[in-house]
PDB file of C-alpha atoms and ligand atoms in Angstrom:
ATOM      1  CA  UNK W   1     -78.470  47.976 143.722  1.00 44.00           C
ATOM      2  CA  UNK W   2     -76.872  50.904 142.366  1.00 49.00           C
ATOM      3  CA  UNK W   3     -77.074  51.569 138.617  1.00 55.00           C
ATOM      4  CA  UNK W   4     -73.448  52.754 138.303  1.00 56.00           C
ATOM      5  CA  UNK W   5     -70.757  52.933 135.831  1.00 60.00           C
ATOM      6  CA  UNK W   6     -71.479  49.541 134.096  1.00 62.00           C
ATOM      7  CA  UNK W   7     -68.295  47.979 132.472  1.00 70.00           C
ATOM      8  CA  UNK W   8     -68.286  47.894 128.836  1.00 81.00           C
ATOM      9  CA  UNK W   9     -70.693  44.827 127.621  1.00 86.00           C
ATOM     10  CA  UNK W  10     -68.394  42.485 125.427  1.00 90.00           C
ATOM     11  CA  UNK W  11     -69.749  42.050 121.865  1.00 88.00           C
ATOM     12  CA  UNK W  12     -70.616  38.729 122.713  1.00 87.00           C
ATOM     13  CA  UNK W  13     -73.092  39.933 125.485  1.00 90.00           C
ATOM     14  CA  UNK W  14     -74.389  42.609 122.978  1.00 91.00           C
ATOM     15  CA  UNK W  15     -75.085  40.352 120.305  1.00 90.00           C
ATOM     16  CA  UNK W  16     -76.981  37.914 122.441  1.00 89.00           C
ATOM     17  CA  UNK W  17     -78.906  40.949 123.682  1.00 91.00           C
ATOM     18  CA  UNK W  18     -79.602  42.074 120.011  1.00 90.00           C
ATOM     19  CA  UNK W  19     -80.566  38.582 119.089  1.00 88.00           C
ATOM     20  CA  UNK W  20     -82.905  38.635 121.348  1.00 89.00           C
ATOM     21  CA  UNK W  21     -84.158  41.861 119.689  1.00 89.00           C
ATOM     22  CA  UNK W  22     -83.015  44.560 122.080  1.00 91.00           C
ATOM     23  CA  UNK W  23     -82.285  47.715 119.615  1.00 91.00           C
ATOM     24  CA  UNK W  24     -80.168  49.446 121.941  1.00 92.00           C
ATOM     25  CA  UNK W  25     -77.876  46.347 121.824  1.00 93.00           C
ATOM     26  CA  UNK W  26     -77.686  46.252 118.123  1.00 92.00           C
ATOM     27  CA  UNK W  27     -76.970  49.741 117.602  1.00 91.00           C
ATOM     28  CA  UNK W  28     -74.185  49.697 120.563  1.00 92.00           C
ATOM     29  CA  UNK W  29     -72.710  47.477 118.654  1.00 91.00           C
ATOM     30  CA  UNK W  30     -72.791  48.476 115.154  1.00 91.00           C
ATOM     31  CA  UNK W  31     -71.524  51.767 116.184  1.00 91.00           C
ATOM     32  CA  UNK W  32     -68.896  50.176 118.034  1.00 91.00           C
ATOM     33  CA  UNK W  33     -67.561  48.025 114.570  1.00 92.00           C
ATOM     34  CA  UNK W  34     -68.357  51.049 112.143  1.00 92.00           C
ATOM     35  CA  UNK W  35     -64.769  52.467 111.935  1.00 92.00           C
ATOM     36  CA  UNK W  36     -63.244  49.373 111.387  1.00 92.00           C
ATOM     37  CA  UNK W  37     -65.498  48.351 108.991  1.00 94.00           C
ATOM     38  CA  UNK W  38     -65.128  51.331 107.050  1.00 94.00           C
ATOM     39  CA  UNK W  39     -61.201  50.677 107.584  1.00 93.00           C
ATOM     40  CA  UNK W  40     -61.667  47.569 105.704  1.00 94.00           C
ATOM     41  CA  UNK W  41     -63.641  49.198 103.140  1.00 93.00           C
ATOM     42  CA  UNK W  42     -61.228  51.513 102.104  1.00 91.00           C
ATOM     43  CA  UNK W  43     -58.375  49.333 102.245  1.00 91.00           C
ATOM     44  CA  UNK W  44     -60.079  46.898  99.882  1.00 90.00           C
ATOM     45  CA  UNK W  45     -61.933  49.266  97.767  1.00 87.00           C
ATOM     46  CA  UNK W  46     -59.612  52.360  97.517  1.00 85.00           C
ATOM     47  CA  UNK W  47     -61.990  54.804  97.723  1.00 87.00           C
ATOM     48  CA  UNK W  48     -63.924  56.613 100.217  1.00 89.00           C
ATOM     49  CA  UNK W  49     -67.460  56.578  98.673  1.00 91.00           C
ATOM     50  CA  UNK W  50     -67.174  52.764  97.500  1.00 92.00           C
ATOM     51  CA  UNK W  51     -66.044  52.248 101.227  1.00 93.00           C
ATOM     52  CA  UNK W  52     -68.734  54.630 102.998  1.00 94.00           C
ATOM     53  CA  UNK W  53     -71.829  52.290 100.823  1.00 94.00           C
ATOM     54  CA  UNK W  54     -69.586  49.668 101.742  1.00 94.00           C
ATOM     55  CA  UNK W  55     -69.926  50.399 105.640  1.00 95.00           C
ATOM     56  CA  UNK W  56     -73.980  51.353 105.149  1.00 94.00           C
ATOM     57  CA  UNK W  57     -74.382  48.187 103.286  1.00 94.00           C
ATOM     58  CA  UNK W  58     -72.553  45.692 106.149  1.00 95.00           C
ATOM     59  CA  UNK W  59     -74.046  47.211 108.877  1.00 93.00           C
ATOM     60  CA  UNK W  60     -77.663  46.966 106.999  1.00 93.00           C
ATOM     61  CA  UNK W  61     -77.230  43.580 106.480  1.00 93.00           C
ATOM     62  CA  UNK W  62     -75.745  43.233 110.160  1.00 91.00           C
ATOM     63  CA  UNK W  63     -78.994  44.612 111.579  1.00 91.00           C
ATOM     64  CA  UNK W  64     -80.988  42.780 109.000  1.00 91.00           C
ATOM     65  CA  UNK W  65     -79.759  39.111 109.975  1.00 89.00           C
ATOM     66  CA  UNK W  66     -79.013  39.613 113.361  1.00 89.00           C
ATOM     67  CA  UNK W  67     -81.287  37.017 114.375  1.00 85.00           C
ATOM     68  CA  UNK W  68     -80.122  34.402 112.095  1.00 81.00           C
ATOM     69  CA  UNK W  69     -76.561  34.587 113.164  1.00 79.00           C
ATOM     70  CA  UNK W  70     -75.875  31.585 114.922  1.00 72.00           C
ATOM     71  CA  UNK W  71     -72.743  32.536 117.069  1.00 65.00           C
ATOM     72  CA  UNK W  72     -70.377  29.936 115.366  1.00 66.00           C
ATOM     73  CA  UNK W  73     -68.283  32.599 114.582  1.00 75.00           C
ATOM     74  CA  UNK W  74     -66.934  35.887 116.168  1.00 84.00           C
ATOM     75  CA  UNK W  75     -68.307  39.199 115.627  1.00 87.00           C
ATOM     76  CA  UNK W  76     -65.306  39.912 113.566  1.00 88.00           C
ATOM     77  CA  UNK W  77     -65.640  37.324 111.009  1.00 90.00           C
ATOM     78  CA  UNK W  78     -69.038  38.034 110.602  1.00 90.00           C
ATOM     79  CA  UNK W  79     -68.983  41.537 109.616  1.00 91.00           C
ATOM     80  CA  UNK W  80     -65.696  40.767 107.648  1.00 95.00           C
ATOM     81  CA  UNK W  81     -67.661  38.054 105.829  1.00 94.00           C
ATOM     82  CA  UNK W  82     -70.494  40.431 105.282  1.00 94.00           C
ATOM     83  CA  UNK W  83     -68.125  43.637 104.096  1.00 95.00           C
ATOM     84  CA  UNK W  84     -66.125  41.331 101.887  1.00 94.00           C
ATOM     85  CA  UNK W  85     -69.141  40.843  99.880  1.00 94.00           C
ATOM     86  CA  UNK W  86     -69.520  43.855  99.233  1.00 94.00           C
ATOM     87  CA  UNK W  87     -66.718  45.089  98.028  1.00 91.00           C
ATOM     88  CA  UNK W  88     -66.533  42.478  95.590  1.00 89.00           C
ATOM     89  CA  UNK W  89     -69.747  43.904  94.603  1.00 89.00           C
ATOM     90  CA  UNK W  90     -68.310  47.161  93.735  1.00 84.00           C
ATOM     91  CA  UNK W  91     -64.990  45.554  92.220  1.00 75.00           C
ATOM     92  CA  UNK W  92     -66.990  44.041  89.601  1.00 73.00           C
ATOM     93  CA  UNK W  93     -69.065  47.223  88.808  1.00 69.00           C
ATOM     94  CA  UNK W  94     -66.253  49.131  88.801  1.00 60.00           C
ATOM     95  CA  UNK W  95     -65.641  50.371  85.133  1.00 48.00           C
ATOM     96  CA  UNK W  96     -62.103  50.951  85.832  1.00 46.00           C
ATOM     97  CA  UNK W  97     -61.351  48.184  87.995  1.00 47.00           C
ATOM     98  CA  UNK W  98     -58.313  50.397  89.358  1.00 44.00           C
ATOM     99  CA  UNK W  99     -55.261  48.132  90.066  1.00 42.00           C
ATOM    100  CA  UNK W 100     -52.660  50.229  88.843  1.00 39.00           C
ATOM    101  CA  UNK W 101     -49.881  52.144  91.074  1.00 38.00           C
ATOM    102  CA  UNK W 102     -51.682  55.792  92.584  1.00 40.00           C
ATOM    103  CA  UNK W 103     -48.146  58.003  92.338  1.00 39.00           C
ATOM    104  CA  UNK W 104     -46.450  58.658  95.946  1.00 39.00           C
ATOM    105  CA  UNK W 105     -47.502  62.748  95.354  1.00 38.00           C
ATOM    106  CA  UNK W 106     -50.699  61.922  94.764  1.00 41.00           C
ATOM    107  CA  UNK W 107     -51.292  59.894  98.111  1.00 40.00           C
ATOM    108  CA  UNK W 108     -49.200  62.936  99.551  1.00 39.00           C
ATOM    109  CA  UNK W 109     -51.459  65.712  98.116  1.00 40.00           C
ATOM    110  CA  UNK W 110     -54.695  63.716  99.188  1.00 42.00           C
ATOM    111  CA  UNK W 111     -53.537  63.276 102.640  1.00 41.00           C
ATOM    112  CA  UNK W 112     -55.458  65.337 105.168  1.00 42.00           C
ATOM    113  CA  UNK W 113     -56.613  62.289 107.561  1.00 46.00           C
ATOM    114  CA  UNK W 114     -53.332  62.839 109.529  1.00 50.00           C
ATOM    115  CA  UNK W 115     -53.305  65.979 111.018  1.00 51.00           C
ATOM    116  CA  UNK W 116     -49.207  66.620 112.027  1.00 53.00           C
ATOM    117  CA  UNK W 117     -47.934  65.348 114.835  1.00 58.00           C
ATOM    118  CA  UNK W 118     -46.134  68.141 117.425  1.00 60.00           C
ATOM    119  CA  UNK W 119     -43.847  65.427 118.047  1.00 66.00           C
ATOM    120  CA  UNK W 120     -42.445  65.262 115.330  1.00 69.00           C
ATOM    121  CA  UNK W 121     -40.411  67.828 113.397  1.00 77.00           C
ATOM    122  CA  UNK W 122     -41.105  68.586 109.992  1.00 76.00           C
ATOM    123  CA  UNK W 123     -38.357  66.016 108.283  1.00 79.00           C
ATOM    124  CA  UNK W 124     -39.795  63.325 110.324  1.00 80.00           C
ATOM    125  CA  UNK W 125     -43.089  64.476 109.397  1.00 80.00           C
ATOM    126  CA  UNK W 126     -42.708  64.582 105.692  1.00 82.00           C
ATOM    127  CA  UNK W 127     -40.397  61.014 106.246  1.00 82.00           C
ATOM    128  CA  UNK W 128     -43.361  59.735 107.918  1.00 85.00           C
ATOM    129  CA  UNK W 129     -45.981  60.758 105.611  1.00 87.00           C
ATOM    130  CA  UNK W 130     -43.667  59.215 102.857  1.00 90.00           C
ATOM    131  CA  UNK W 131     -43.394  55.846 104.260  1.00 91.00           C
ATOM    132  CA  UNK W 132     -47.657  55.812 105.453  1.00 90.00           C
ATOM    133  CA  UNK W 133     -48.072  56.952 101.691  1.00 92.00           C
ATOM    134  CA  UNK W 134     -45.872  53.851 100.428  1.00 93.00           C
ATOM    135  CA  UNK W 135     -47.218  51.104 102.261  1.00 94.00           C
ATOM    136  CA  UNK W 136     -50.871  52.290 101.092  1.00 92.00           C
ATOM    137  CA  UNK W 137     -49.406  52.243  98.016  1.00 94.00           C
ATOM    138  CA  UNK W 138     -47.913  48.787  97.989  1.00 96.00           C
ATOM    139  CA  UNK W 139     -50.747  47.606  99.746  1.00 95.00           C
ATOM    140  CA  UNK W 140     -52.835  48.553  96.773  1.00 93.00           C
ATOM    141  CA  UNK W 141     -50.734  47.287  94.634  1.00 94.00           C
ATOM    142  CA  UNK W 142     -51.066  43.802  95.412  1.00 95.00           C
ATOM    143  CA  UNK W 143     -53.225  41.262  93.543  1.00 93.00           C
ATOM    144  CA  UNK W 144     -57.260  41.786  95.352  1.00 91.00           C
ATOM    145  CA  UNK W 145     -56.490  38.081  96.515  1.00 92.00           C
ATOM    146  CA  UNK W 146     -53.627  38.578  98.640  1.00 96.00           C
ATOM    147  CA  UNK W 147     -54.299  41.611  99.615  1.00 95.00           C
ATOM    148  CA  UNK W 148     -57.581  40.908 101.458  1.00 95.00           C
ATOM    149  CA  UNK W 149     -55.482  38.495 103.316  1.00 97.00           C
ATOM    150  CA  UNK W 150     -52.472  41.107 104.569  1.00 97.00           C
ATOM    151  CA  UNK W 151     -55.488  43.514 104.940  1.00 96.00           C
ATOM    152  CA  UNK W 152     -57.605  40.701 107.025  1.00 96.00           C
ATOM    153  CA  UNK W 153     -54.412  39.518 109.196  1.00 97.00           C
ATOM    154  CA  UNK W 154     -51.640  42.167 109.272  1.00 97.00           C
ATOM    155  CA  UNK W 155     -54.509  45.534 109.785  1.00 95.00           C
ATOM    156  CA  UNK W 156     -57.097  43.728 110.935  1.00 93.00           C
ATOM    157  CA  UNK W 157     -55.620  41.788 113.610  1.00 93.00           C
ATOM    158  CA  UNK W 158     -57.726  38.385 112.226  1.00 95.00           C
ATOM    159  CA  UNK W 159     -56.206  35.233 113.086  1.00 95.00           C
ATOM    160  CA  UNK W 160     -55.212  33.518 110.091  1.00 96.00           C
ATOM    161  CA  UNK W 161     -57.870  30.783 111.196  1.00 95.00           C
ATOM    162  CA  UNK W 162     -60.651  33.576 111.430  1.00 95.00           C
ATOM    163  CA  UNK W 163     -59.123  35.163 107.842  1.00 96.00           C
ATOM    164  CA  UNK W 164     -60.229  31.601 106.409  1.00 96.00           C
ATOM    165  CA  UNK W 165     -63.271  31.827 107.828  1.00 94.00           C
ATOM    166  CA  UNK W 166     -64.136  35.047 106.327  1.00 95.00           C
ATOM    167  CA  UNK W 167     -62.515  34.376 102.834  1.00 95.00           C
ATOM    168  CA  UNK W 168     -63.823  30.954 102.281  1.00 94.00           C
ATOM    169  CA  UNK W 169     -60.642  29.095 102.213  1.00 96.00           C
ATOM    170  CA  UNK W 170     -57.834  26.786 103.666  1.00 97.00           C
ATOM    171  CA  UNK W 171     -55.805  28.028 106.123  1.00 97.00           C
ATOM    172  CA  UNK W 172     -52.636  26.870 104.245  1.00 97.00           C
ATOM    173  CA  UNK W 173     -54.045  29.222 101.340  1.00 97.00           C
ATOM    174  CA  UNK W 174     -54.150  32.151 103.524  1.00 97.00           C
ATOM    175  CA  UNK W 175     -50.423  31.543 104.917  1.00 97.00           C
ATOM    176  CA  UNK W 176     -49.074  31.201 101.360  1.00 97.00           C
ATOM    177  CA  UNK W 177     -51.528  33.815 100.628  1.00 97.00           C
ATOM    178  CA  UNK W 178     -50.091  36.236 103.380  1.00 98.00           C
ATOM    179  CA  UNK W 179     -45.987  35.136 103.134  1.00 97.00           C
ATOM    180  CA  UNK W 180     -46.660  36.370  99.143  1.00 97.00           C
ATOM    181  CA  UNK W 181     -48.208  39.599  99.872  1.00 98.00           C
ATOM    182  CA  UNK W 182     -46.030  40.533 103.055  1.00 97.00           C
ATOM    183  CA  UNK W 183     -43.035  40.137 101.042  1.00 96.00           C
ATOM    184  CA  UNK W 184     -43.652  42.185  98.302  1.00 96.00           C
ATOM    185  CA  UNK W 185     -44.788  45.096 100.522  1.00 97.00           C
ATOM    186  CA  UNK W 186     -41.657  44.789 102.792  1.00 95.00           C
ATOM    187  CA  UNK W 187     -39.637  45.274  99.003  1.00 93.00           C
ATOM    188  CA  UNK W 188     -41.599  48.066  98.188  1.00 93.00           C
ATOM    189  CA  UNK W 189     -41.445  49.505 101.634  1.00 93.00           C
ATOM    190  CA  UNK W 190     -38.499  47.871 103.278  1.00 90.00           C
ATOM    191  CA  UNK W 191     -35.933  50.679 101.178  1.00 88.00           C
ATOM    192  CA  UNK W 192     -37.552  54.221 102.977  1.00 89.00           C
ATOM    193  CA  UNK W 193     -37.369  52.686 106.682  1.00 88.00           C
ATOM    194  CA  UNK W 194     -33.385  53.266 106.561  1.00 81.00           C
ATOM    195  CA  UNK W 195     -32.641  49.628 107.910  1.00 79.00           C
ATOM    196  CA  UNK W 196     -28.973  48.754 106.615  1.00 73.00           C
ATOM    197  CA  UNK W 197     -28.918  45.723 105.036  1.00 68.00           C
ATOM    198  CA  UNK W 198     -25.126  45.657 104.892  1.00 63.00           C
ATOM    199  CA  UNK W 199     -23.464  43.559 102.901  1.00 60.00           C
ATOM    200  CA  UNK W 200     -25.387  42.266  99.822  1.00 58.00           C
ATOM    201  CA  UNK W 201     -26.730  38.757  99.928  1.00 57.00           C
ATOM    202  CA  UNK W 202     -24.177  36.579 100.020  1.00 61.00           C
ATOM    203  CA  UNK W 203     -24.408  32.966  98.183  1.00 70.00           C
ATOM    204  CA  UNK W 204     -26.442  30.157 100.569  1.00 79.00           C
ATOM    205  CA  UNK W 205     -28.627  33.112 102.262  1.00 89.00           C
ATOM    206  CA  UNK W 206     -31.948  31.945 103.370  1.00 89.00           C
ATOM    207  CA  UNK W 207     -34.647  33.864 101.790  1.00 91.00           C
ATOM    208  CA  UNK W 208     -35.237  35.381 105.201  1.00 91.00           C
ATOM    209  CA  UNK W 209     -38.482  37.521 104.679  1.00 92.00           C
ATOM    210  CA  UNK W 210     -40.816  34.529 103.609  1.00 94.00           C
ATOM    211  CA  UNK W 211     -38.949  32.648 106.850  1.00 94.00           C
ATOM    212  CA  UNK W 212     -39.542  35.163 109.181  1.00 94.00           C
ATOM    213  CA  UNK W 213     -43.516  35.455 108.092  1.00 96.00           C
ATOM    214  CA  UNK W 214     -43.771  31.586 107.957  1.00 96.00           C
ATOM    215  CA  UNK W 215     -42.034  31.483 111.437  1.00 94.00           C
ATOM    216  CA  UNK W 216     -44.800  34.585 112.812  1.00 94.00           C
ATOM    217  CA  UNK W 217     -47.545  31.959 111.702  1.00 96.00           C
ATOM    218  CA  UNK W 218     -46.030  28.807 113.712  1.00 94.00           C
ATOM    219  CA  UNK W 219     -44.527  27.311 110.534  1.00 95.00           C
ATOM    220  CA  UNK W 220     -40.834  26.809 111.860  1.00 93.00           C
ATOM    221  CA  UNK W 221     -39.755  24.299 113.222  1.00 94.00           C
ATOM    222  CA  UNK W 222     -37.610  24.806 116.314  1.00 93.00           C
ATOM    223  CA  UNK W 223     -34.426  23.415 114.994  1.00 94.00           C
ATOM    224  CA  UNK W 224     -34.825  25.308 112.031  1.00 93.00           C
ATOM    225  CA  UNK W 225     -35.671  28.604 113.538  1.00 93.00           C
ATOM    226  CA  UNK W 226     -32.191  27.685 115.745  1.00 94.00           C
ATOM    227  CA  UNK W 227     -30.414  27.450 112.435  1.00 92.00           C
ATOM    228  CA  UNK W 228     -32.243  30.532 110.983  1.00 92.00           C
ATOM    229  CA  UNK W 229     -31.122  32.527 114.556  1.00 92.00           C
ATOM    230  CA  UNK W 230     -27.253  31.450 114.322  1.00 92.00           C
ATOM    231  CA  UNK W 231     -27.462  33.022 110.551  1.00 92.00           C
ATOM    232  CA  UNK W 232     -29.176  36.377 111.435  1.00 92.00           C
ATOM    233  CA  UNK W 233     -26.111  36.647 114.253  1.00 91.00           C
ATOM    234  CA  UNK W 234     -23.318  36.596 111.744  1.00 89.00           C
ATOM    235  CA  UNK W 235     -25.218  38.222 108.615  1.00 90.00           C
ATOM    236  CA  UNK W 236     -25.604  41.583 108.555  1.00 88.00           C
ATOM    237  CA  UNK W 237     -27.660  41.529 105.122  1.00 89.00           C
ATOM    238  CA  UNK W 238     -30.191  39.115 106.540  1.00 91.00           C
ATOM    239  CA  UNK W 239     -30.326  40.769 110.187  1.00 92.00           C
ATOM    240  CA  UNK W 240     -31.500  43.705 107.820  1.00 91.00           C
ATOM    241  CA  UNK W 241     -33.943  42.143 105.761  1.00 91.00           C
ATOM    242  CA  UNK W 242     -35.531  40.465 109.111  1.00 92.00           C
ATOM    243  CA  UNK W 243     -36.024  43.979 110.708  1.00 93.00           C
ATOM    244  CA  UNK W 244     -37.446  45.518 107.858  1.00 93.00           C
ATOM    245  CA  UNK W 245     -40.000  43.512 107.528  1.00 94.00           C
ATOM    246  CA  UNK W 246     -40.511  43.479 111.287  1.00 94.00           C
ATOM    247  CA  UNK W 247     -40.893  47.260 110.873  1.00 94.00           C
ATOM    248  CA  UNK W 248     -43.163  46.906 108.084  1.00 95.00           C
ATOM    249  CA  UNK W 249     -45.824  44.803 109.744  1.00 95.00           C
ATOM    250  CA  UNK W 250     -45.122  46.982 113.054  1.00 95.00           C
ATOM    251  CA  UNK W 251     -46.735  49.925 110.468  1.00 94.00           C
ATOM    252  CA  UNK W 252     -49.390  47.927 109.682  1.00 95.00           C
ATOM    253  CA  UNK W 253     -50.751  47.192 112.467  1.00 93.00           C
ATOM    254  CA  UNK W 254     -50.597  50.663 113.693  1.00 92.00           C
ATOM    255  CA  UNK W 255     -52.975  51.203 111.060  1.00 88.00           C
ATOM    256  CA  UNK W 256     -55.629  53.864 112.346  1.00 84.00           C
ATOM    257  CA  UNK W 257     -59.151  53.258 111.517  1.00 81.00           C
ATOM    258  CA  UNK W 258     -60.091  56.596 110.030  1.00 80.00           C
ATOM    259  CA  UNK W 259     -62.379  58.940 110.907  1.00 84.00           C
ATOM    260  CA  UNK W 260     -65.619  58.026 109.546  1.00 89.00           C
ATOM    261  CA  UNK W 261     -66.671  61.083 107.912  1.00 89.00           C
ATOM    262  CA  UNK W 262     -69.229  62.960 110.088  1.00 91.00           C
ATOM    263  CA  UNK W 263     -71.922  63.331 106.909  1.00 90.00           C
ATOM    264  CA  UNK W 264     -71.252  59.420 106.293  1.00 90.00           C
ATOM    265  CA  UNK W 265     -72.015  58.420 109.952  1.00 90.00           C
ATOM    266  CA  UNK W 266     -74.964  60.451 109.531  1.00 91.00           C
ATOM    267  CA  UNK W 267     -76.640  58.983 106.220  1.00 90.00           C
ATOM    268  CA  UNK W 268     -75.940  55.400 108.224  1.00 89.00           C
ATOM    269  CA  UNK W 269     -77.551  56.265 111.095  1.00 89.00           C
ATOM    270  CA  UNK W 270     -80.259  57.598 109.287  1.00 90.00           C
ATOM    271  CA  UNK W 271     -80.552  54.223 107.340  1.00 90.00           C
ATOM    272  CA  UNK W 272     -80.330  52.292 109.695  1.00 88.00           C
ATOM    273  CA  UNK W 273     -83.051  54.173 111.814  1.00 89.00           C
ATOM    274  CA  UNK W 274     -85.172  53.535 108.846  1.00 90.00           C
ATOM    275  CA  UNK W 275     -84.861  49.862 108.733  1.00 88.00           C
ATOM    276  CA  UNK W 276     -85.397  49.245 112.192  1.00 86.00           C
ATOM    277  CA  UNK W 277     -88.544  51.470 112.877  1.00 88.00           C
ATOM    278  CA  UNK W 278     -90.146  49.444 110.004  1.00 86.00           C
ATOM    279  CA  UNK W 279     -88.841  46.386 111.304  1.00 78.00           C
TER     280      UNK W 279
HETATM  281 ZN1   ZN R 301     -27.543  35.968 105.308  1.00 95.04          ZN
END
């Protein structure tokens, strides 16, 4: 047999392996979970130190339960569950507790993670950089309770199932949860993605945002969704709405997981090495 190019283990197979105590296992797949970890983190925390102690914290905890976790739930919900702690840890130690709007320049100035894209010529650019800045900015704006959810099933890629896993709740809550917070951010967003929404809303318009969310999580029924189609043919304002919000949950799931900061990465590893050589 021939040691070659082994496929990628799944993080099912890892996590077996690391229950079983194999350390190269563990850390293969910690490292492979750290970005979007620290993605969560800094969604739900808004702020990159909160969300690097955030990521050193999870993946602590990760390596220190390992053992216990019994496999009734994905790899994702666990280290969702796990994150989610704490950064409801720092929310309530936070002084500030900062809910309020962060101005578009401000997200603008900050910037940096994107480097420009060639592609792209500087209107685009500065277009594009004005729509990523709003959506972090409605995103943050939402109430910590629906946002986890949007964060959880629109970045995240969570089922809405697995979101109630991780949150603790009903799936019904989540849905309601998730049509609330996907509509405001389509309002707040909706306006810079030059969608025409041609002729205002005329009297006996569905509200077609919180239909077209409750039909993306199987809550239409097919004779309604028939009805809802035969509308969006002849009504330009509602064609409009539809799209924008298609565009604005196209955006977040494009989401990148940021770089981890190289000096962050390092003070994990460097944990983590310490808890396991004394484990
Ligand atoms: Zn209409």
């Amino acid at each position: 047999m021939t040691r070659g190019q082994a496929p990628e283990a799944s993080d099912d197979a890892l996590l077996a392996r690391a229950r079983g105590g194999d350390r190269a296992a563990l850390e293969a797949l910690l490292v492979r979970h750290q970005p979007r970890v620290y993605r969560f983190g800094m969604k739900m925390c808004r702020d990159p130190e909160d969300a690097s102690d955030v990521l050193q914290e999870t993946l602590l905890t990760m390596a220190r339960t390992v053992r216990d976790f019994r496999g009734a739930s994905s790899v994702s919900t666990w280290l969702y569950t796990i994150a989610r702690s704490f950064c409801i840890k720092k929310r309530r130690r936070s002084k500030f507790a900062p809910e309020a709007l962060e101005s578009l320049e401000g997200e603008l100035e900050r910037d940096g993670s994107h480097p420009p894209d060639p592609a792209r010529g500087p209107e685009e650019e500065l277009a594009g950089r004005q729509i990523e800045a709003a959506l972090e900015a409605a995103i943050s704006a939402l109430e910590p309770m629906n946002r986890e959810v949007l964060v959880l099933r629109d970045i995240e890629g969570l089922t809405a199932p697995e979101a109630a896993e991780v949150l603790g709740i009903g799936v019904d809550a989540v849905k309601s949860r998730l049509h609330r917070a996907r509509v405001a951010v389509r309002n707040q967003v909706g306006p810079l993605l030059g969608v025409r929404e041609a002729a205002p809303r005329v009297e006996g318009c569905p509200d077609v945002p919180l239909m077209f969310s409750r039909y993306l999580e199987g809550e239409i029924s097919p004779d309604v969704c028939a009805r809802m189609e035969r509308h969006l043919e002849g009504c330009g304002s509602c064609r409009g709405a539809c799209e924008s919000l298609k565009r604005t949950l196209a955006l977040c799931r494009a989401t990148p997981a940021p770089q981890v900061p190289d000096d962050v990465l390092r003070a994990v590893r460097e944990a983590l090495r310490t808890y396991l050589d004394a484990s």
